Coordinates of N, CA and C in Angstrom, one line a residue:
M1 N -16.0 1.3 -7.3 CA -14.6 1.4 -7.5 C -13.9 0.0 -7.3
S2 N -13.1 -0.4 -8.2 CA -12.4 -1.7 -8.1 C -11.3 -1.6 -7.0
R3 N -10.9 -2.8 -6.5 CA -9.9 -2.8 -5.4 C -8.6 -2.2 -5.9
R4 N -8.2 -2.5 -7.1 CA -6.9 -1.9 -7.6 C -7.0 -0.4 -7.7
S5 N -8.1 0.1 -8.2 CA -8.2 1.6 -8.4 C -8.3 2.2 -7.0
G6 N -8.8 1.5 -6.0 CA -8.9 2.0 -4.6 C -7.5 2.1 -4.0
I7 N -6.6 1.2 -4.3 CA -5.3 1.2 -3.9 C -4.5 2.3 -4.5
L8 N -4.7 2.5 -5.8 CA -4.0 3.5 -6.6 C -4.5 4.9 -6.1
E9 N -5.8 5.1 -5.9 CA -6.3 6.3 -5.3 C -5.6 6.7 -4.0
F10 N -5.6 5.7 -3.1 CA -5.0 5.9 -1.8 C -3.5 6.3 -1.9
A11 N -2.7 5.6 -2.8 CA -1.3 5.9 -2.9 C -1.1 7.3 -3.6
V12 N -1.9 7.6 -4.6 CA -1.8 8.9 -5.2 C -2.0 10.0 -4.2
L13 N -3.1 9.9 -3.5 CA -3.5 11.0 -2.5 C -2.4 11.1 -1.5
G14 N -1.8 9.9 -1.0 CA -0.8 9.9 0.0 C 0.5 10.6 -0.5
L15 N 0.9 10.3 -1.8 CA 2.1 11.0 -2.3 C 1.9 12.5 -2.6
L16 N 0.7 12.8 -3.0 CA 0.4 14.2 -3.3 C 0.2 15.0 -2.0
R17 N 0.0 14.3 -0.9 CA -0.1 15.0 0.4 C 1.3 15.6 0.7
E18 N 2.3 14.9 0.3 CA 3.7 15.3 0.6 C 4.0 16.6 -0.3
S19 N 3.7 16.6 -1.6 CA 3.9 17.7 -2.4 C 3.2 17.5 -3.8
P20 N 2.9 18.6 -4.4 CA 2.3 18.5 -5.8 C 3.3 17.9 -6.7
M21 N 2.8 17.2 -7.7 CA 3.7 16.5 -8.7 C 3.0 16.4 -10.1
H22 N 3.8 16.3 -11.1 CA 3.2 16.0 -12.4 C 3.1 14.5 -12.6
G23 N 2.4 14.0 -13.6 CA 2.1 12.6 -13.8 C 3.3 11.7 -13.8
Y24 N 4.3 12.2 -14.6 CA 5.5 11.3 -14.8 C 6.2 11.2 -13.4
E25 N 6.4 12.2 -12.7 CA 7.0 12.2 -11.4 C 6.2 11.3 -10.4
L26 N 4.9 11.5 -10.5 CA 4.0 10.7 -9.6 C 4.1 9.2 -9.9
R27 N 4.2 8.8 -11.2 CA 4.3 7.4 -11.6 C 5.6 6.9 -11.1
K28 N 6.7 7.7 -11.2 CA 8.0 7.2 -10.8 C 8.0 7.0 -9.3
R29 N 7.4 7.9 -8.5 CA 7.3 7.8 -7.1 C 6.5 6.6 -6.7
L30 N 5.4 6.4 -7.4 CA 4.5 5.2 -7.1 C 5.3 3.9 -7.3
N31 N 6.0 3.8 -8.4 CA 6.8 2.6 -8.7 C 8.0 2.5 -7.8
T32 N 8.5 3.6 -7.3 CA 9.6 3.5 -6.3 C 9.1 3.0 -4.9
S33 N 8.0 3.7 -4.5 CA 7.4 3.4 -3.2 C 6.7 2.0 -3.2
L34 N 6.0 1.7 -4.2 CA 5.2 0.4 -4.2 C 5.6 -0.6 -5.2
G35 N 6.7 -0.2 -6.0 CA 7.1 -1.1 -7.1 C 7.5 -2.5 -6.7
V36 N 7.9 -2.7 -5.5 CA 8.2 -4.0 -5.0 C 6.9 -4.9 -5.0
F37 N 5.8 -4.2 -4.8 CA 4.5 -4.9 -4.7 C 3.8 -4.9 -6.0
R38 N 3.9 -3.8 -6.8 CA 3.2 -3.7 -8.1 C 3.8 -2.5 -8.9
A39 N 3.5 -2.5 -10.2 CA 3.9 -1.4 -11.0 C 2.7 -0.8 -11.6
F40 N 2.7 0.5 -11.7 CA 1.5 1.3 -12.2 C 1.9 1.8 -13.5
S41 N 1.0 1.7 -14.5 CA 1.2 2.2 -15.8 C 0.5 3.5 -16.0
Y42 N 0.8 4.3 -17.0 CA 0.1 5.5 -17.3 C -1.3 5.2 -17.6
G43 N -1.6 4.0 -18.2 CA -2.9 3.6 -18.6 C -3.9 3.5 -17.4
T44 N -3.3 3.3 -16.2 CA -4.1 3.2 -15.0 C -4.0 4.5 -14.2
L45 N -2.8 5.2 -14.2 CA -2.6 6.4 -13.4 C -3.5 7.5 -13.9
Y46 N -3.4 7.8 -15.2 CA -4.1 9.0 -15.7 C -5.6 9.0 -15.5
P47 N -6.3 7.8 -15.8 CA -7.7 7.8 -15.5 C -8.0 8.0 -14.0
C48 N -7.1 7.5 -13.1 CA -7.3 7.7 -11.7 C -7.1 9.2 -11.4
L49 N -6.1 9.8 -11.9 CA -5.9 11.3 -11.7 C -7.2 12.1 -12.1
K50 N -7.7 11.7 -13.3 CA -8.9 12.4 -13.8 C -10.1 12.2 -12.9
A51 N -10.2 11.0 -12.4 CA -11.4 10.7 -11.5 C -11.2 11.5 -10.1
L52 N -10.0 11.6 -9.7 CA -9.7 12.3 -8.4 C -9.9 13.8 -8.6
V53 N -9.6 14.4 -9.8 CA -9.9 15.8 -10.1 C -11.4 16.0 -10.2
A54 N -12.1 15.0 -10.8 CA -13.6 15.1 -11.0 C -14.2 15.1 -9.6
S55 N -13.7 14.3 -8.7 CA -14.2 14.2 -7.3 C -13.9 15.5 -6.4
G56 N -13.0 16.3 -7.0 CA -12.7 17.5 -6.2 C -11.5 17.3 -5.2
W57 N -10.9 16.2 -5.3 CA -9.8 15.9 -4.3 C -8.4 16.3 -4.9
L58 N -8.3 16.6 -6.2 CA -7.1 17.1 -6.8 C -7.5 18.3 -7.7
V59 N -6.5 19.1 -7.9 CA -6.7 20.1 -9.0 C -5.5 20.0 -9.9
E60 N -5.7 20.4 -11.1 CA -4.7 20.4 -12.1 C -4.2 21.9 -12.3
E61 N -2.9 22.0 -12.3 CA -2.3 23.3 -12.4 C -1.2 23.2 -13.5
P62 N -1.1 24.3 -14.3 CA 0.0 24.3 -15.3 C 1.4 24.2 -14.6
G63 N 2.2 23.3 -15.2 CA 3.6 23.2 -14.6 C 4.4 24.3 -15.2
S64 N 5.7 24.3 -15.0 CA 6.6 25.3 -15.6 C 6.5 25.2 -17.1
A65 N 6.4 26.3 -17.8 CA 6.3 26.4 -19.2 C 7.7 26.1 -19.8
P66 N 7.7 25.4 -21.0 CA 9.0 25.2 -21.6 C 9.7 26.5 -21.9
E67 N 11.0 26.5 -21.9 CA 11.8 27.8 -22.1 C 11.4 28.5 -23.4
D68 N 11.4 27.7 -24.5 CA 11.1 28.3 -25.8 C 9.8 27.7 -26.2
A69 N 8.7 28.4 -26.1 CA 7.4 27.9 -26.4 C 7.3 27.5 -27.9
R70 N 7.9 28.2 -28.8 CA 7.9 27.8 -30.2 C 8.7 26.5 -30.4
A71 N 9.8 26.3 -29.8 CA 10.6 25.1 -30.0 C 9.8 23.9 -29.4
A72 N 9.1 24.2 -28.2 CA 8.3 23.1 -27.6 C 7.2 22.7 -28.5
S73 N 6.5 23.7 -29.1 CA 5.4 23.3 -30.0 C 5.9 22.6 -31.2
L74 N 7.0 22.9 -31.7 CA 7.6 22.2 -32.9 C 8.0 20.8 -32.5
A75 N 8.4 20.6 -31.3 CA 8.8 19.3 -30.8 C 7.6 18.5 -30.3
G76 N 6.4 19.1 -30.3 CA 5.2 18.4 -29.9 C 5.0 18.3 -28.4
R77 N 5.9 19.0 -27.6 CA 5.8 19.0 -26.2 C 4.9 20.1 -25.7
R78 N 4.3 19.9 -24.6 CA 3.5 20.9 -23.9 C 3.9 21.0 -22.5
A79 N 3.5 22.1 -21.8 CA 3.8 22.2 -20.4 C 3.1 21.0 -19.6
K80 N 3.8 20.5 -18.6 CA 3.3 19.4 -17.8 C 2.2 19.9 -16.9
I81 N 1.3 19.1 -16.6 CA 0.2 19.4 -15.7 C 0.7 18.9 -14.3
V82 N 0.6 19.8 -13.3 CA 0.9 19.4 -12.0 C -0.4 19.2 -11.2
Y83 N -0.4 18.1 -10.4 CA -1.5 17.7 -9.6 C -1.3 18.1 -8.2
R84 N -2.2 18.8 -7.6 CA -2.1 19.2 -6.2 C -3.4 18.8 -5.4
L85 N -3.1 18.3 -4.2 CA -4.2 17.9 -3.3 C -5.0 19.1 -2.8
T86 N -6.3 19.0 -2.9 CA -7.2 20.1 -2.3 C -7.4 19.8 -0.9
A87 N -8.0 20.7 -0.2 CA -8.4 20.6 1.2 C -9.3 19.3 1.4
E88 N -10.3 19.2 0.4 CA -11.2 18.0 0.5 C -10.4 16.7 0.2
G89 N -9.4 16.8 -0.6 CA -8.6 15.6 -0.9 C -7.8 15.2 0.3
K90 N -7.3 16.2 1.1 CA -6.5 15.9 2.3 C -7.4 15.3 3.3
E91 N -8.6 15.8 3.4 CA -9.6 15.2 4.3 C -10.0 13.8 4.0
H92 N -10.2 13.6 2.7 CA -10.5 12.3 2.2 C -9.4 11.3 2.5
F93 N -8.1 11.7 2.2 CA -7.0 10.8 2.5 C -6.9 10.5 4.0
E94 N -7.2 11.5 4.8 CA -7.2 11.2 6.3 C -8.2 10.2 6.7
E95 N -9.4 10.2 6.0 CA -10.4 9.2 6.3 C -10.0 7.8 5.8
L96 N -9.3 7.8 4.6 CA -8.8 6.5 4.1 C -7.7 6.0 5.0
L97 N -6.9 6.9 5.5 CA -5.8 6.5 6.4 C -6.3 5.9 7.7
A98 N -7.4 6.4 8.2 CA -7.9 6.0 9.5 C -8.7 4.7 9.4
H99 N -9.0 4.3 8.1 CA -9.8 3.0 7.9 C -9.0 1.8 8.3
T100 N -9.6 0.9 9.0 CA -8.8 -0.3 9.5 C -9.6 -1.6 9.2
G101 N -10.5 -1.6 8.3 CA -11.4 -2.7 8.0 C -10.6 -3.9 7.4
P102 N -11.2 -5.0 7.2 CA -10.6 -6.2 6.7 C -9.9 -6.0 5.4
D103 N -10.3 -5.1 4.5 CA -9.6 -5.0 3.2 C -8.2 -4.4 3.4
T104 N -7.9 -3.7 4.5 CA -6.6 -3.2 4.8 C -5.6 -4.3 5.1
W105 N -6.1 -5.5 5.5 CA -5.2 -6.6 5.8 C -4.9 -7.5 4.7
E106 N -5.6 -7.3 3.6 CA -5.4 -8.2 2.4 C -4.1 -7.9 1.7
D107 N -3.6 -8.8 0.9 CA -2.3 -8.7 0.3 C -2.2 -7.4 -0.5
E108 N -3.1 -7.1 -1.4 CA -3.0 -5.9 -2.2 C -3.0 -4.6 -1.5
H109 N -3.9 -4.5 -0.5 CA -4.0 -3.3 0.3 C -2.9 -3.1 1.3
F110 N -2.5 -4.2 1.9 CA -1.6 -4.0 3.1 C -0.3 -3.3 2.7
A111 N 0.3 -3.7 1.5 CA 1.5 -3.1 1.1 C 1.4 -1.6 0.9
A112 N 0.3 -1.2 0.3 CA 0.1 0.3 0.1 C -0.1 1.0 1.5
R113 N -0.9 0.4 2.3 CA -1.1 0.9 3.7 C 0.2 1.0 4.4
F114 N 1.0 0.0 4.3 CA 2.3 0.0 5.1 C 3.2 1.1 4.6
A115 N 3.2 1.3 3.3 CA 4.0 2.4 2.7 C 3.8 3.7 3.3
F116 N 2.5 3.9 3.8 CA 2.2 5.2 4.4 C 2.0 5.2 5.9
F117 N 2.6 4.2 6.5 CA 2.5 4.0 8.0 C 3.1 5.2 8.7
G118 N 4.1 5.9 8.1 CA 4.7 7.1 8.7 C 3.7 8.2 8.9
Q119 N 2.6 8.2 8.2 CA 1.6 9.2 8.3 C 0.4 8.7 9.0
T120 N 0.4 7.5 9.5 CA -0.7 6.8 10.2 C -0.6 6.9 11.7
S121 N -1.6 7.0 12.4 CA -1.6 7.0 13.9 C -1.2 5.7 14.4
R122 N -0.6 5.6 15.5 CA -0.2 4.4 16.2 C -1.3 3.4 16.3
D123 N -2.5 3.9 16.8 CA -3.6 3.0 17.0 C -4.1 2.3 15.7
V124 N -4.1 3.1 14.6 CA -4.5 2.5 13.3 C -3.4 1.5 12.9
R125 N -2.2 1.9 13.0 CA -1.1 0.9 12.6 C -1.2 -0.4 13.4
M126 N -1.5 -0.3 14.7 CA -1.6 -1.5 15.5 C -2.8 -2.4 15.0
R127 N -4.0 -1.7 14.7 CA -5.1 -2.5 14.2 C -4.8 -3.2 12.9
V128 N -4.2 -2.4 12.0 CA -3.9 -3.0 10.7 C -2.8 -4.1 10.8
L129 N -1.8 -3.9 11.6 CA -0.8 -5.0 11.8 C -1.4 -6.2 12.4
E130 N -2.2 -6.0 13.5 CA -2.8 -7.2 14.2 C -3.8 -7.9 13.2
G131 N -4.6 -7.1 12.5 CA -5.5 -7.7 11.5 C -4.8 -8.5 10.4
R132 N -3.7 -8.0 9.9 CA -2.9 -8.7 8.9 C -2.3 -10.0 9.5
R133 N -1.8 -9.9 10.7 CA -1.3 -11.1 11.4 C -2.4 -12.1 11.5
S134 N -3.5 -11.7 12.0 CA -4.6 -12.7 12.2 C -5.0 -13.3 10.9
R135 N -5.1 -12.5 9.8 CA -5.5 -13.0 8.5 C -4.4 -14.1 8.0
L136 N -3.1 -13.8 8.2 CA -2.1 -14.7 7.8 C -2.1 -16.0 8.7
E137 N -2.4 -15.8 9.9 CA -2.4 -17.0 10.8 C -3.6 -17.9 10.3
E138 N -4.7 -17.4 9.9 CA -5.8 -18.2 9.4 C -5.4 -18.9 8.1
R139 N -4.7 -18.1 7.2 CA -4.2 -18.7 6.0 C -3.2 -19.8 6.2
L140 N -2.3 -19.6 7.2 CA -1.4 -20.7 7.6 C -2.0 -21.9 8.1
E141 N -3.1 -21.8 8.9 CA -3.8 -23.0 9.4 C -4.5 -23.7 8.2
K142 N -5.0 -23.0 7.3 CA -5.7 -23.6 6.1 C -4.6 -24.4 5.3
M143 N -3.5 -23.7 5.1 CA -2.4 -24.4 4.3 C -1.9 -25.6 5.0
R144 N -1.8 -25.6 6.3 CA -1.3 -26.8 7.0 C -2.3 -27.9 6.9
A145 N -3.6 -27.6 7.1 CA -4.7 -28.6 7.0 C -4.7 -29.2 5.6
S146 N -4.6 -28.3 4.6 CA -4.6 -28.8 3.2 C -3.4 -29.7 2.9
L147 N -2.3 -29.3 3.4 CA -1.1 -30.2 3.2 C -1.2 -31.5 3.9
A148 N -1.7 -31.5 5.1 CA -1.9 -32.8 5.8 C -2.9 -33.7 5.1
R149 N -3.9 -33.1 4.5 CA -4.9 -34.0 3.7 C -4.4 -34.5 2.4
T150 N -3.5 -33.7 1.8 CA -3.1 -34.1 0.4 C -1.7 -34.5 0.3
R151 N -0.9 -34.6 1.3 CA 0.5 -34.9 1.3 C 0.8 -36.1 0.4
E152 N 0.1 -37.2 0.7 CA 0.4 -38.5 0.0 C 0.2 -38.4 -1.5
R153 N -0.7 -37.5 -2.0 CA -1.1 -37.4 -3.4 C -0.2 -36.4 -4.1
L154 N 0.7 -35.7 -3.5 CA 1.5 -34.7 -4.1 C 2.9 -35.2 -4.5
D155 N 3.3 -34.8 -5.7 CA 4.7 -35.2 -6.1 C 5.7 -34.3 -5.3
D156 N 7.0 -34.6 -5.3 CA 8.0 -33.9 -4.5 C 8.0 -32.4 -4.8
Y157 N 7.9 -32.1 -6.0 CA 8.0 -30.6 -6.4 C 6.8 -29.8 -5.9
T158 N 5.6 -30.4 -6.1 CA 4.4 -29.7 -5.6 C 4.5 -29.6 -4.1
L159 N 5.0 -30.6 -3.4 CA 5.1 -30.6 -2.0 C 6.1 -29.5 -1.5
E160 N 7.2 -29.4 -2.3 CA 8.2 -28.3 -1.9 C 7.6 -26.9 -2.2
L161 N 6.8 -26.8 -3.2 CA 6.1 -25.5 -3.5 C 5.1 -25.2 -2.3
Q162 N 4.4 -26.2 -1.8 CA 3.5 -26.0 -0.7 C 4.3 -25.5 0.5
R163 N 5.4 -26.2 0.8 CA 6.3 -25.9 2.0 C 6.8 -24.5 1.8
H164 N 7.2 -24.1 0.6 CA 7.8 -22.8 0.4 C 6.7 -21.7 0.7
G165 N 5.5 -22.0 0.2 CA 4.4 -21.0 0.5 C 4.2 -20.9 2.0
M166 N 4.2 -22.0 2.7 CA 4.0 -21.9 4.2 C 5.1 -21.2 4.8
E167 N 6.3 -21.4 4.4 CA 7.5 -20.8 5.0 C 7.4 -19.2 4.8
S168 N 6.9 -18.8 3.6 CA 6.8 -17.4 3.3 C 5.8 -16.8 4.3
V169 N 4.6 -17.4 4.5 CA 3.6 -16.9 5.4 C 4.1 -16.9 6.8
E170 N 4.8 -18.0 7.2 CA 5.4 -18.0 8.6 C 6.4 -16.9 8.8
R171 N 7.2 -16.6 7.8 CA 8.2 -15.5 7.9 C 7.5 -14.2 8.0
E172 N 6.4 -14.0 7.3 CA 5.7 -12.7 7.4 C 5.0 -12.6 8.8
V173 N 4.5 -13.7 9.3 CA 3.9 -13.6 10.6 C 5.0 -13.2 11.7
R174 N 6.2 -13.8 11.5 CA 7.3 -13.4 12.5 C 7.6 -12.0 12.4
W175 N 7.7 -11.5 11.1 CA 8.0 -10.1 10.9 C 6.9 -9.2 11.5
L176 N 5.6 -9.6 11.3 CA 4.5 -8.8 11.9 C 4.6 -8.8 13.4
N177 N 4.9 -9.9 14.0 CA 5.1 -10.0 15.5 C 6.1 -9.0 15.9
E178 N 7.2 -9.0 15.2 CA 8.3 -8.0 15.6 C 7.8 -6.6 15.5
L179 N 7.1 -6.3 14.4 CA 6.6 -4.9 14.2 C 5.6 -4.5 15.3
I180 N 4.7 -5.5 15.7 CA 3.7 -5.3 16.7 C 4.4 -5.0 18.0
E181 N 5.4 -5.8 18.3 CA 6.1 -5.7 19.6 C 6.9 -4.3 19.6
S182 N 7.4 -3.9 18.5 CA 8.1 -2.6 18.4 C 7.1 -1.5 18.6
E183 N 5.9 -1.6 18.0 CA 4.9 -0.6 18.2 C 4.5 -0.5 19.7
R184 N 4.3 -1.6 20.3 CA 4.0 -1.6 21.7 C 5.1 -1.0 22.6
A185 N 6.3 -1.4 22.3 CA 7.4 -0.8 23.0 C 7.5 0.7 22.9
G186 N 7.3 1.1 21.6 CA 7.3 2.6 21.4 C 6.2 3.3 22.1
R187 N 5.0 2.7 22.2 CA 3.9 3.2 23.0 C 4.2 3.3 24.5
D188 N 4.8 2.2 25.0 CA 5.2 2.1 26.4 C 6.2 3.2 26.7
K189 N 7.2 3.4 25.8 CA 8.2 4.5 26.1 C 7.6 5.8 26.1
R190 N 6.6 6.1 25.3 CA 6.0 7.4 25.2 C 5.0 7.7 26.4
T191 N 4.3 6.6 26.7 CA 3.3 6.9 27.8 C 3.9 6.8 29.2
G192 N 4.9 5.9 29.4 CA 5.5 5.8 30.7 C 4.6 5.2 31.7
P193 N 5.1 4.9 32.9 CA 4.3 4.2 33.9 C 3.3 5.1 34.6
D194 N 3.5 6.4 34.5 CA 2.6 7.3 35.2 C 1.3 7.6 34.4
Q195 N 1.4 7.4 33.1 CA 0.3 7.9 32.3 C -0.6 6.8 31.8

């Protein structure tokens, strides 16, 4: 399975965990939830839905029938298919949600994972946040080293682009530090000094 289809699978299962939906509604929710990071087309969504049905993680159910079946058939419309998560699909999503490996820290996966942090355990959130921060700190060091080596050879615009990239990574590291501290403070409040 490709990385992109893995992200889409994760997001679809996560949204359907909330409630059953038809394809159009699901695409709209995907683009609303993750649209800042990516847009999903019907050309990628429907093959993913078919694969999830074939895996037994989703079932297709007929949606509400059009009011006038004859008028609907003349207009070429048919009842929408509603996708619902199966028990196996819920279990599979829970497994995906608990995963904290290096791919969860990468740019493409992190945004989708973060969108479902409300359904993720605190320990998993912490591992993903700390892994993401570590990955970005490594990236920042490489960027700084590269800039130091090539500064004299870069024109002013390329140099500004390099600085802009570094500032973006530094800003995300600061944001991650705030999130990690917030998670720790939340844990401390819940566990208290006695526990």
